[in-house]
Coordinates of C-alpha atoms in Angstrom, one line a residue:
Chain A
M1 CA 94.7 174.8 207.8
K2 CA 96.6 174.4 211.1
I3 CA 95.4 176.8 213.2
S4 CA 99.1 178.3 213.7
N5 CA 98.9 179.1 210.0
M6 CA 95.9 181.0 209.8
A7 CA 96.7 182.9 213.4
W8 CA 99.7 183.8 211.3
R9 CA 98.3 185.4 208.4
N10 CA 95.7 187.0 210.7
L11 CA 99.0 188.5 212.2
W12 CA 99.7 190.5 208.7
R13 CA 95.6 191.4 207.8
R14 CA 97.3 195.0 209.7
K15 CA 100.9 195.5 209.0
R16 CA 101.5 198.4 210.1
R17 CA 99.6 197.9 213.7
T18 CA 101.7 193.9 213.3
Y19 CA 104.6 195.9 213.4
I20 CA 104.2 198.4 216.0
T21 CA 103.2 195.9 218.1
V22 CA 106.1 194.0 217.3
L23 CA 108.5 196.5 218.0
S24 CA 107.2 197.8 221.4
I25 CA 107.6 194.5 222.4
G26 CA 111.6 194.3 220.9
F27 CA 111.9 198.0 222.7
G28 CA 110.8 196.5 226.0
V29 CA 113.4 194.0 225.7
L30 CA 116.3 196.6 224.7
L31 CA 114.8 198.7 227.3
S32 CA 114.8 195.8 230.1
V33 CA 118.0 194.2 229.0
T34 CA 120.0 198.1 229.3
F35 CA 118.1 198.4 233.0
T36 CA 119.2 195.1 234.3
G37 CA 122.6 195.0 232.6
M38 CA 123.0 198.5 234.2
A39 CA 122.4 197.5 237.8
Y40 CA 123.7 194.7 237.4
D41 CA 127.4 195.9 236.7
S42 CA 127.0 198.1 238.8
Y43 CA 126.0 195.9 242.1
T44 CA 129.5 193.7 240.2
K45 CA 131.4 196.2 240.4
M46 CA 131.0 197.9 244.0
I47 CA 130.3 194.1 245.5
D48 CA 134.2 193.3 243.8
T49 CA 135.4 196.4 244.7
S50 CA 134.1 196.3 248.4
A51 CA 135.7 192.5 247.9
V52 CA 139.1 194.0 247.2
M53 CA 138.9 197.0 250.1
G54 CA 139.9 194.1 252.4
L55 CA 137.2 191.7 253.9
G56 CA 136.9 189.5 250.4
H57 CA 133.5 188.4 249.0
V58 CA 133.7 185.8 251.8
T59 CA 135.4 186.4 254.9
I60 CA 136.5 184.0 257.0
E61 CA 136.6 185.1 260.8
P62 CA 136.2 183.9 264.8
R63 CA 132.6 183.9 265.5
G64 CA 131.0 186.5 266.9
Y65 CA 133.6 189.6 265.1
N66 CA 131.1 190.7 262.9
D67 CA 129.1 191.9 265.3
S68 CA 131.8 193.0 268.2
P69 CA 135.2 193.4 266.5
S70 CA 138.4 193.2 268.7
L71 CA 141.8 192.7 268.3
E72 CA 141.5 190.1 271.1
K73 CA 139.4 187.5 268.2
R74 CA 141.6 185.7 266.5
L75 CA 141.9 182.9 264.3
S76 CA 144.8 181.0 265.5
D77 CA 145.8 178.9 262.0
A78 CA 145.2 181.8 259.8
A79 CA 147.8 179.8 257.5
G80 CA 146.3 176.5 257.4
I81 CA 142.6 178.5 257.3
R82 CA 144.1 179.9 253.1
E83 CA 146.3 176.7 252.5
Q84 CA 142.3 174.9 252.6
L85 CA 140.7 177.1 251.1
L86 CA 142.7 177.6 248.1
E87 CA 141.9 174.1 247.4
I88 CA 138.2 174.8 246.8
N89 CA 137.5 175.6 243.2
G90 CA 135.9 179.6 242.3
V91 CA 138.4 180.7 245.2
D92 CA 140.1 183.0 243.6
S93 CA 142.6 184.3 246.6
A94 CA 142.5 183.3 249.9
L95 CA 144.7 186.2 252.1
E96 CA 144.9 186.7 256.1
R97 CA 144.9 190.1 257.2
I98 CA 144.6 191.5 260.7
M99 CA 142.1 194.5 261.1
G100 CA 141.4 197.0 263.4
Q101 CA 141.7 200.7 265.4
A102 CA 144.3 202.4 265.7
M103 CA 145.6 206.2 266.5
F104 CA 148.1 207.4 264.6
A105 CA 150.2 210.2 265.1
S106 CA 153.1 212.7 263.2
A107 CA 155.1 214.8 265.0
G108 CA 152.6 217.4 265.0
K109 CA 149.2 215.5 264.7
S110 CA 146.9 213.0 265.2
I111 CA 144.5 211.1 264.5
G112 CA 141.9 208.0 264.6
G113 CA 141.3 205.5 261.8
A114 CA 141.9 202.4 261.0
F115 CA 144.6 199.7 259.6
I116 CA 144.8 196.3 257.9
A117 CA 147.7 194.5 257.9
V118 CA 148.9 192.6 255.1
D119 CA 151.4 190.3 253.5
P120 CA 153.2 192.0 250.8
D121 CA 154.1 189.0 248.8
M122 CA 151.1 187.5 248.6
E123 CA 149.2 190.6 248.0
S124 CA 148.8 191.9 244.7
V125 CA 147.2 194.6 242.6
E126 CA 144.3 192.3 241.9
S127 CA 143.4 191.1 245.0
N128 CA 144.4 194.4 246.8
L129 CA 142.7 197.8 245.5
F130 CA 145.1 199.8 247.9
I131 CA 148.2 198.1 246.6
R132 CA 146.1 199.1 242.9
S133 CA 145.3 202.8 243.4
I134 CA 149.3 203.5 245.0
V135 CA 149.7 206.9 243.6
E136 CA 153.3 207.6 245.2
G137 CA 155.7 205.2 246.3
G138 CA 155.2 201.8 246.7
L139 CA 154.3 198.6 248.9
F140 CA 157.0 197.3 252.1
S141 CA 158.3 194.8 250.7
G142 CA 159.1 192.4 253.7
Q143 CA 156.3 190.7 255.9
N144 CA 158.5 192.7 259.4
S145 CA 159.9 195.6 257.7
Q146 CA 158.2 199.6 259.2
G147 CA 157.0 200.5 256.2
A148 CA 153.4 201.5 255.8
L149 CA 151.2 202.7 253.4
V150 CA 149.3 205.7 253.8
G151 CA 145.7 207.0 252.0
T152 CA 146.0 210.2 250.9
R153 CA 143.9 212.5 253.1
V154 CA 146.0 210.8 256.3
A155 CA 148.6 212.1 254.7
K156 CA 147.4 215.6 254.0
K157 CA 145.9 215.6 257.3
L158 CA 149.3 213.7 259.5
N159 CA 151.3 216.3 256.7
I160 CA 153.5 213.4 256.3
D161 CA 155.1 212.8 253.3
I162 CA 157.4 209.1 251.9
G163 CA 159.7 208.2 254.5
K164 CA 158.4 210.5 257.1
K165 CA 157.4 208.5 260.6
L166 CA 154.2 207.9 262.0
I167 CA 153.5 206.6 265.3
Y168 CA 150.5 204.1 265.7
T169 CA 148.6 202.8 269.0
T170 CA 146.4 200.4 269.3
T171 CA 145.6 197.4 272.0
D172 CA 147.2 194.4 272.5
A173 CA 146.3 190.2 272.1
N174 CA 145.9 191.3 275.8
G175 CA 144.4 194.4 275.8
E176 CA 147.2 196.5 276.8
I177 CA 148.0 199.9 275.1
I178 CA 150.9 199.1 273.0
S179 CA 152.5 201.5 270.1
E180 CA 154.6 200.8 266.8
I181 CA 156.6 203.3 264.7
A182 CA 156.6 203.2 260.8
R183 CA 157.5 204.6 258.1
V184 CA 155.3 205.9 254.9
S185 CA 156.7 203.9 251.7
G186 CA 153.4 205.1 249.7
I187 CA 150.8 206.6 249.5
F188 CA 146.7 205.5 247.9
K189 CA 144.4 207.2 246.9
T190 CA 141.2 205.0 246.5
G191 CA 138.9 208.3 245.2
V192 CA 136.8 207.5 248.7
S193 CA 137.7 210.0 251.0
E194 CA 136.5 207.8 254.2
V195 CA 138.7 205.5 253.3
D196 CA 141.5 208.0 251.9
G197 CA 140.9 209.9 255.3
S198 CA 141.5 207.3 257.7
M199 CA 142.8 203.3 256.2
I200 CA 146.6 202.7 257.0
I201 CA 148.4 199.7 255.4
L202 CA 150.6 197.8 257.3
P203 CA 153.4 194.7 257.4
I204 CA 151.6 191.7 259.1
D205 CA 154.2 190.2 260.8
R206 CA 154.7 193.0 262.2
V207 CA 151.6 193.6 263.7
R208 CA 151.8 190.3 264.8
S209 CA 154.4 191.1 266.7
S210 CA 153.1 194.2 268.5
L211 CA 150.1 192.9 269.2
G212 CA 151.1 189.6 270.6
Y213 CA 150.1 188.0 268.3
E214 CA 151.5 183.7 267.2
A215 CA 153.2 183.6 263.9
E216 CA 150.1 182.6 262.4
D217 CA 147.3 184.2 264.0
A218 CA 145.2 186.9 261.8
T219 CA 141.7 188.4 261.9
L220 CA 140.8 186.8 259.3
V221 CA 141.2 185.1 256.1
S222 CA 139.7 186.9 252.9
V223 CA 138.6 185.6 250.5
V224 CA 138.0 186.2 247.0
V225 CA 135.9 184.0 244.7
R226 CA 135.9 184.5 240.6
D227 CA 131.9 185.1 240.7
Q228 CA 130.1 187.1 243.3
R229 CA 127.3 185.9 242.5
R230 CA 128.1 182.7 244.2
S231 CA 128.7 183.8 247.2
D232 CA 126.3 182.6 249.0
E233 CA 127.1 178.9 247.5
M234 CA 130.9 179.4 248.6
R235 CA 130.6 180.3 251.9
D236 CA 128.4 177.1 252.3
I237 CA 131.4 174.5 250.9
I238 CA 133.9 177.0 252.8
M239 CA 132.3 176.1 256.1
S240 CA 131.6 172.4 255.5
K241 CA 135.0 171.8 254.3
L242 CA 136.4 174.0 257.4
R243 CA 134.3 172.7 260.2
N244 CA 135.4 174.4 263.0
P245 CA 132.6 175.8 265.1
A246 CA 135.0 179.0 266.7
W247 CA 134.7 180.2 262.8
E248 CA 132.3 181.4 261.1
A249 CA 132.4 182.5 256.8
L250 CA 130.8 185.3 256.4
T251 CA 129.4 186.9 253.0
W252 CA 130.3 190.5 251.9
R253 CA 126.6 190.7 252.5
E254 CA 126.9 189.9 256.1
T255 CA 130.6 191.6 256.8
Q256 CA 129.3 195.1 254.4
A257 CA 125.5 195.4 255.2
D258 CA 125.6 198.9 254.3
L259 CA 126.2 198.2 250.4
A260 CA 124.1 195.1 250.7
S261 CA 121.2 197.5 251.7
I262 CA 121.9 199.6 249.0
I263 CA 122.0 197.3 246.5
T264 CA 118.6 195.8 247.4
L265 CA 117.2 198.8 248.1
D266 CA 118.6 199.2 244.4
K267 CA 117.0 196.5 243.4
S268 CA 113.5 197.0 244.5
G269 CA 113.1 200.6 242.7
N270 CA 114.5 198.3 239.5
I271 CA 112.3 195.7 239.9
I272 CA 109.4 198.3 240.4
I273 CA 111.1 200.2 236.6
Q274 CA 110.9 196.3 235.1
V275 CA 107.1 195.9 236.2
L276 CA 106.3 199.8 234.6
I277 CA 108.3 198.3 231.6
G278 CA 106.2 195.0 231.6
L279 CA 103.1 196.7 231.9
L280 CA 103.4 199.5 228.9
I281 CA 104.1 196.1 226.9
A282 CA 101.2 194.5 228.4
A283 CA 99.1 196.8 227.6
G284 CA 99.7 197.7 223.6
I285 CA 99.6 193.9 223.1
L286 CA 95.4 193.9 225.2
N287 CA 94.8 196.9 223.3
T288 CA 96.5 195.6 219.6
L289 CA 94.7 192.3 220.3
L290 CA 91.9 193.3 221.8
M291 CA 91.2 195.7 218.8
S292 CA 91.5 192.6 216.7
V293 CA 89.4 190.6 217.9
M294 CA 87.0 193.3 218.4
E295 CA 87.1 193.8 214.5
R296 CA 86.7 189.7 214.0
T297 CA 83.3 189.3 215.0
R298 CA 81.4 188.5 212.8
E299 CA 84.0 186.6 211.5
F300 CA 84.1 184.2 214.6
G301 CA 80.6 184.3 214.4
V302 CA 80.4 182.5 210.6
M303 CA 83.2 180.3 212.4
M304 CA 81.5 179.1 215.4
A305 CA 78.7 178.7 213.1
V306 CA 80.8 176.1 210.9
G307 CA 81.8 173.9 213.9
M308 CA 84.3 175.9 215.4
S309 CA 84.3 175.5 219.2
P310 CA 85.1 178.4 221.3
F311 CA 88.2 176.9 223.0
T312 CA 89.7 176.5 219.3
L313 CA 88.5 180.4 218.8
F314 CA 90.5 181.0 222.1
R315 CA 93.5 178.8 220.9
L316 CA 94.1 181.0 218.1
V317 CA 93.7 184.7 219.5
I318 CA 96.5 183.4 222.2
I319 CA 98.7 181.5 219.3
E320 CA 98.1 184.7 217.6
S321 CA 100.2 186.9 220.6
I322 CA 102.4 183.7 221.2
W323 CA 103.3 184.9 217.3
Y324 CA 103.6 188.1 218.8
A325 CA 105.6 187.5 221.7
I326 CA 107.8 185.4 219.1
L327 CA 108.3 188.2 216.8
G328 CA 109.1 190.8 219.5
L329 CA 111.7 188.8 221.1
C330 CA 113.7 188.0 217.8
L331 CA 113.2 191.6 217.1
G332 CA 114.5 192.8 221.0
V333 CA 117.4 190.3 220.7
L334 CA 118.4 191.3 216.9
I335 CA 118.2 195.1 218.8
T336 CA 119.7 194.4 221.5
I337 CA 123.1 192.5 221.1
P338 CA 124.9 195.7 218.7
W339 CA 123.3 197.4 222.0
Y340 CA 124.9 195.6 224.7
A341 CA 128.1 194.5 222.8
F342 CA 128.8 198.4 223.0
M343 CA 127.3 199.0 226.6
Y344 CA 129.8 196.0 228.1
L345 CA 132.5 196.8 225.7
H346 CA 133.2 201.0 226.1
G347 CA 129.6 201.6 227.5
I348 CA 129.3 206.2 228.1
D349 CA 131.4 208.0 230.4
F350 CA 130.1 210.3 232.9
T351 CA 133.4 211.2 234.0
G352 CA 132.7 214.5 233.2
M353 CA 129.7 215.0 235.0
V354 CA 130.3 212.7 238.5
G355 CA 133.9 213.2 238.3
S356 CA 136.5 210.0 238.9
D357 CA 136.0 209.8 242.5
Y358 CA 132.5 208.5 242.6
S359 CA 131.3 206.4 245.6
A360 CA 128.5 206.0 248.0
S361 CA 128.8 204.0 251.1
G362 CA 132.2 203.7 251.7
V363 CA 132.5 202.0 248.0
L364 CA 133.8 203.0 244.9
I365 CA 131.8 203.5 242.1
D366 CA 133.2 203.3 237.9
P367 CA 132.1 206.4 236.4
V368 CA 131.6 204.7 233.1
M369 CA 128.6 203.0 233.1
K370 CA 128.3 199.1 231.4
I371 CA 126.1 196.7 231.4
R372 CA 126.8 193.4 231.9
L373 CA 124.1 190.6 231.4
Y374 CA 123.9 187.1 233.7
R375 CA 122.8 184.1 231.6
E376 CA 120.1 183.8 234.3
S377 CA 118.8 187.3 233.9
A378 CA 118.5 187.3 230.4
A379 CA 116.8 183.9 230.0
W380 CA 114.2 185.6 233.2
I381 CA 113.9 188.9 231.0
L382 CA 113.0 186.4 227.6
T383 CA 110.8 184.8 230.0
A384 CA 108.8 187.1 231.2
L385 CA 108.0 189.0 228.2
F386 CA 107.0 186.3 226.4
T387 CA 104.9 185.5 229.6
L388 CA 103.3 188.7 229.7
T389 CA 102.6 188.4 226.2
I390 CA 100.5 186.0 226.5
L391 CA 99.2 186.5 229.5
S392 CA 97.8 190.4 227.2
G393 CA 96.4 188.1 225.0
I394 CA 93.7 185.8 227.3
Y395 CA 91.1 188.6 227.8
P396 CA 90.7 189.1 224.3
A397 CA 91.3 185.1 223.2
W398 CA 88.7 184.5 226.4
R399 CA 86.2 187.3 224.5
A400 CA 86.8 186.1 221.3
G401 CA 85.3 182.6 222.4
R402 CA 82.2 184.5 224.9
V403 CA 79.6 186.7 221.9
P404 CA 77.2 183.8 221.2
P405 CA 77.6 183.2 217.3
V406 CA 74.3 184.4 216.6
E407 CA 75.0 187.7 218.0
S408 CA 78.2 187.6 216.5
L409 CA 76.6 187.3 213.0
K410 CA 74.6 190.5 213.6
E411 CA 78.0 192.4 213.4
I412 CA 78.8 194.6 210.4
Chain B
M1 CA 59.6 160.8 215.1
E2 CA 58.9 160.0 211.5
D3 CA 61.7 157.6 209.7
H4 CA 63.7 160.2 207.8
A5 CA 63.1 163.1 209.3
I6 CA 66.2 165.1 209.8
V7 CA 64.8 168.6 211.3
R8 CA 61.9 168.8 213.9
L9 CA 59.7 172.0 214.9
E10 CA 57.5 171.4 217.6
D11 CA 55.7 174.3 218.7
A12 CA 59.3 176.5 218.7
S13 CA 58.9 179.9 219.9
K14 CA 61.3 182.6 220.0
Y15 CA 61.0 186.2 221.7
Y16 CA 63.4 189.2 221.6
R17 CA 62.7 191.7 224.2
Q18 CA 63.4 194.9 222.4
G19 CA 63.6 197.8 225.1
Q20 CA 60.0 197.9 226.6
M21 CA 58.4 195.7 223.5
E22 CA 58.7 191.7 223.7
V23 CA 58.8 190.5 219.6
H24 CA 57.9 187.5 218.6
A25 CA 60.4 186.9 216.1
V26 CA 59.0 182.9 215.6
D27 CA 55.7 182.2 217.3
G28 CA 54.8 177.9 217.9
L29 CA 56.1 176.6 214.5
S30 CA 55.9 172.9 213.7
F31 CA 57.3 171.3 210.6
D32 CA 59.6 168.9 209.8
I33 CA 62.6 168.8 207.1
H34 CA 62.7 165.3 205.9
K35 CA 65.9 163.6 204.1
G36 CA 66.6 165.3 200.4
D37 CA 63.9 168.0 200.9
F38 CA 64.9 171.4 198.5
T39 CA 62.5 173.5 200.7
A40 CA 61.9 177.5 200.8
L41 CA 61.1 179.4 203.5
C42 CA 59.2 182.5 202.6
G43 CA 58.3 185.6 203.8
P44 CA 59.0 189.4 204.0
S45 CA 61.5 191.3 206.4
G46 CA 61.2 190.3 210.0
S47 CA 58.5 187.1 209.3
G48 CA 61.0 185.3 211.5
K49 CA 63.5 183.4 208.0
T50 CA 66.4 184.1 209.3
T51 CA 65.8 182.9 213.1
V52 CA 64.2 179.3 212.4
L53 CA 67.8 179.0 210.8
N54 CA 69.3 180.6 214.2
L55 CA 67.1 178.2 216.1
I56 CA 68.0 174.7 213.7
G57 CA 71.7 175.3 213.2
G58 CA 72.3 175.2 216.8
L59 CA 72.9 179.8 216.9
D60 CA 69.8 180.4 218.5
V61 CA 67.9 178.5 221.3
P62 CA 63.9 178.4 221.0
T63 CA 61.9 180.5 224.3
S64 CA 59.7 177.7 224.2
G65 CA 58.8 174.5 222.2
K66 CA 61.9 172.1 221.4
V67 CA 64.1 171.8 218.1
F68 CA 65.7 168.4 217.1
L69 CA 68.4 167.3 214.1
E70 CA 68.0 164.2 214.0
G71 CA 66.2 162.9 216.5
R72 CA 68.5 165.3 218.9
D73 CA 66.9 168.0 221.5
I74 CA 69.7 170.8 220.0
G75 CA 67.9 172.4 223.3
L76 CA 69.0 169.9 225.8
L77 CA 72.6 170.0 224.4
S78 CA 75.7 171.7 226.4
R79 CA 77.4 174.3 223.9
S80 CA 80.8 171.8 222.6
K81 CA 77.8 169.4 221.4
I82 CA 76.4 172.2 219.7
S83 CA 79.5 173.3 218.0
A84 CA 80.7 169.6 217.7
I85 CA 77.0 168.9 215.7
R86 CA 76.8 172.5 213.1
R87 CA 80.7 171.0 212.3
D88 CA 78.8 167.7 211.8
R89 CA 75.9 167.6 210.5
I90 CA 75.3 171.3 209.3
G91 CA 76.3 173.5 206.2
F92 CA 75.9 177.1 206.5
V93 CA 75.9 179.0 203.6
F94 CA 75.4 182.7 204.1
Q95 CA 73.8 185.8 202.3
A96 CA 77.5 187.6 203.0
Y97 CA 79.4 184.7 201.7
N98 CA 81.7 185.2 205.2
L99 CA 84.3 183.6 203.8
I100 CA 87.4 183.5 206.0
P101 CA 89.6 186.0 204.2
V102 CA 93.3 185.1 204.8
M103 CA 92.6 181.8 203.9
T104 CA 92.3 180.7 200.1
A105 CA 89.5 179.1 198.2
Y106 CA 91.0 175.5 199.1
E107 CA 91.5 176.8 202.5
N108 CA 88.2 177.6 203.4
A109 CA 86.7 174.7 201.3
A110 CA 89.0 172.5 203.6
F111 CA 88.1 174.6 206.8
V112 CA 85.7 172.6 208.5
L113 CA 87.4 169.5 207.6
S114 CA 90.2 170.6 209.4
L115 CA 88.2 171.2 212.5
Q116 CA 87.3 167.2 212.0
G117 CA 90.6 165.8 211.9
V118 CA 89.7 164.5 208.8
S119 CA 93.8 163.5 207.2
D120 CA 95.8 165.8 205.1
R121 CA 95.2 163.2 202.0
E122 CA 91.7 162.7 202.2
C123 CA 90.9 166.5 203.0
R124 CA 93.0 167.1 199.7
D125 CA 90.8 164.5 197.5
R126 CA 87.2 165.7 199.0
V127 CA 88.5 169.4 198.5
T128 CA 89.8 169.4 195.9
A129 CA 86.4 167.2 194.2
I130 CA 84.0 169.9 195.4
L131 CA 85.5 172.5 194.3
K132 CA 85.5 170.9 190.9
E133 CA 81.8 169.9 191.8
V134 CA 81.3 173.3 191.7
G135 CA 83.1 174.9 189.1
L136 CA 86.0 176.7 190.8
E137 CA 89.1 174.4 189.4
G138 CA 91.8 176.6 189.0
L139 CA 90.7 178.7 191.4
E140 CA 91.8 177.2 194.4
N141 CA 94.9 179.2 195.3
R142 CA 92.5 182.7 195.3
R143 CA 91.6 185.0 198.5
P144 CA 88.1 186.1 198.7
D145 CA 89.4 189.3 197.9
E146 CA 90.7 188.2 194.5
M147 CA 86.9 186.4 193.0
S148 CA 83.7 187.5 192.2
G149 CA 80.4 187.5 195.0
G150 CA 79.7 184.5 192.6
Q151 CA 82.6 182.7 193.6
Q152 CA 82.5 183.1 196.7
Q153 CA 79.8 182.0 197.2
R154 CA 80.4 179.0 195.5
V155 CA 83.8 178.3 197.9
A156 CA 81.0 178.9 200.7
I157 CA 77.7 176.3 199.1
A158 CA 81.7 173.8 198.6
R159 CA 82.4 174.6 202.6
A160 CA 79.2 174.1 203.6
I161 CA 79.0 170.5 201.6
V162 CA 82.0 169.1 201.6
T163 CA 81.3 167.5 205.3
R164 CA 78.7 165.9 203.6
P165 CA 75.7 167.2 206.0
A166 CA 73.0 166.1 207.7
I167 CA 71.2 169.6 206.1
V168 CA 72.5 172.8 204.4
L169 CA 71.1 176.1 206.0
A170 CA 71.2 178.5 203.2
D171 CA 70.7 181.9 204.5
E172 CA 69.7 184.6 201.4
P173 CA 72.1 182.1 199.7
T174 CA 71.4 185.0 196.3
A175 CA 71.0 188.0 197.4
N176 CA 74.6 189.4 196.8
V177 CA 74.6 188.2 193.1
D178 CA 73.8 189.6 189.9
S179 CA 71.4 187.2 188.7
A180 CA 73.4 185.5 186.0
N181 CA 75.3 184.2 188.9
A182 CA 72.2 183.5 191.4
D183 CA 70.8 181.2 188.1
S184 CA 73.7 180.0 188.3
L185 CA 73.7 178.9 191.7
L186 CA 70.6 177.7 192.3
G187 CA 71.5 174.9 189.5
L188 CA 74.9 174.0 191.5
M189 CA 72.5 174.1 194.8
E190 CA 69.7 172.2 192.5
R191 CA 71.7 169.6 191.3
L192 CA 74.1 168.7 194.5
N193 CA 70.5 168.3 196.0
R194 CA 69.3 165.9 193.2
E195 CA 72.4 163.7 192.4
S196 CA 73.8 163.3 195.7
G197 CA 70.6 163.9 197.9
V198 CA 72.7 166.7 199.9
T199 CA 69.0 168.4 201.7
F200 CA 69.2 172.2 201.2
L201 CA 66.8 174.6 203.3
F202 CA 66.6 178.1 202.5
S203 CA 65.5 181.0 203.6
T204 CA 64.7 183.3 200.9
H205 CA 62.3 185.9 199.2
D206 CA 63.8 185.6 196.0
Q207 CA 61.6 184.7 193.4
R208 CA 64.3 182.4 191.2
V209 CA 64.8 180.0 194.7
M210 CA 61.5 179.8 195.1
D211 CA 60.5 178.5 191.7
R212 CA 62.9 176.2 192.0
A213 CA 62.1 174.8 195.5
R214 CA 59.7 171.9 196.2
R215 CA 58.4 173.0 199.2
I216 CA 57.7 176.5 200.7
I217 CA 56.7 177.1 203.5
R218 CA 55.3 181.3 204.3
L219 CA 55.8 182.6 207.3
H220 CA 54.7 186.0 208.8
D221 CA 55.1 187.6 211.8
G222 CA 56.6 184.9 212.8
R223 CA 54.1 182.3 212.4
I224 CA 53.1 179.8 209.0
E225 CA 51.0 181.6 207.0
S226 CA 51.4 178.7 204.8
D227 CA 53.0 174.9 204.1
E228 CA 52.6 173.4 200.0
V229 CA 54.4 171.1 198.6
F230 CA 55.2 170.7 194.8
N231 CA 56.5 167.7 193.0

């Protein structure tokens, strides 16, 4: 009889104990998938949302701009860069943008804020959160129009509405103060109060001419990639394609350090939870195998007496733990698939508890909790639990082979 | 060493410490077992019978003295070598049968052959033949809990002899079976000894075993009290 067959039969000596152990491993898969999937769904949404708020997953900008932003720093051939970027496989969109600080004033009030100048013909609801979030009016048409898209709280603070005038004041390419009139064409509400209270979207050509920029100048080119997890790889590809030492490509981790820190912190917490889940499962399996080994001390003594080597005995118990792992993981996959399908497609809506405008670190967070698991995470979870189960079997297996047969045979 | 001595004990002793006391389980034993012997180690409980079997079987090591199996000093061998010797050269029959509960009669009998790496075909031929020889034809697929004590002990004997060992060490083989089964088992072992030349060494205090043994070594307090050979 093969050792694997013997190990399999040994599993079913105590059916209830085997069911409980297998269930605990299966439940561990479910928990790990849920926690990991929740985290990754949340990270992906946060990263993708922040990307369409102006900077993209990867930003091409003048070297040093990220450390000390200034309207004096700019890319001289933004359109050319954009054209090159769109040729790269994996790039979903590449958009020229001018970004800067400004004072906004209406007839009676003024506030400090920021503007993003965009080309309305290039922007879409997919690539621009502000367009997606328009609650009144619409985006200005024409690159040189006088239109402006303002946040709800900006409109409220300045007491302006659709069609009303506002004046923005900033410094131009030479450091001179300039002012320009705009007329509100639309109002957006992202739900992030800091953004809604300070951001204005302007037409890019008009801003170029106000700042004294050339026709193809821009502060940056914002790149949205198909899969945010490939941001680092895409940055390297972009840098190797552009080859201009005056420019640099930065990922969202560098341009949005706050968001990156939050995600890193959350990932650390998630790892701790995963480790705790793993330890709980490991303790259960260790207990099961140890009990099973202790119960069979005499039997192991007989096996050794008739010629089974301690190493073969070690293998027998390890194979038992492998069977537990296989059964547990199969059960885990079976119970996790319907749960995952529900959570991936529908999720649980927490709007009633947190509202629809929930945000963290200036990034909007979806109140519908979903889970999303990438292939590598699924493989990692299954591999980790499989390894953990086998590791849990090492001590009982070692112990099984350590007891001298003559002592084992004395056991009742 | 003599040509046909399978087992030789040379002044072998085994001492245990029990609290503050040192127990002399076996005290300076010397004797030989030859090929084809049908020998009984007799004596009251605590006389050292099982300890002697454990020393010969390499399950225990002597505190002093030497134990040779087919000329090899067991005390000098590594654990893995002793395991291999037990697997290939020694058959064990235990008082409590000690079959593996998750295996059928066939699988129990074939267990040691599978450890030896014998091919499936050869294993099947040998196990089928041996189960027939011990009178278990038709019961191959029964598990231990589906067999009587006598049947289980027959499986244990089949397991012990199927590898054609140099010696079968049987520790009180009739202690847990009724008298009819005990007679039948002894008849079986006697026949295997006579017809196949299997060497048996029993530990027993069962008179029926002693009546059939051709040599009786009586132990008392770990020492040989008498060593008689019958023809």
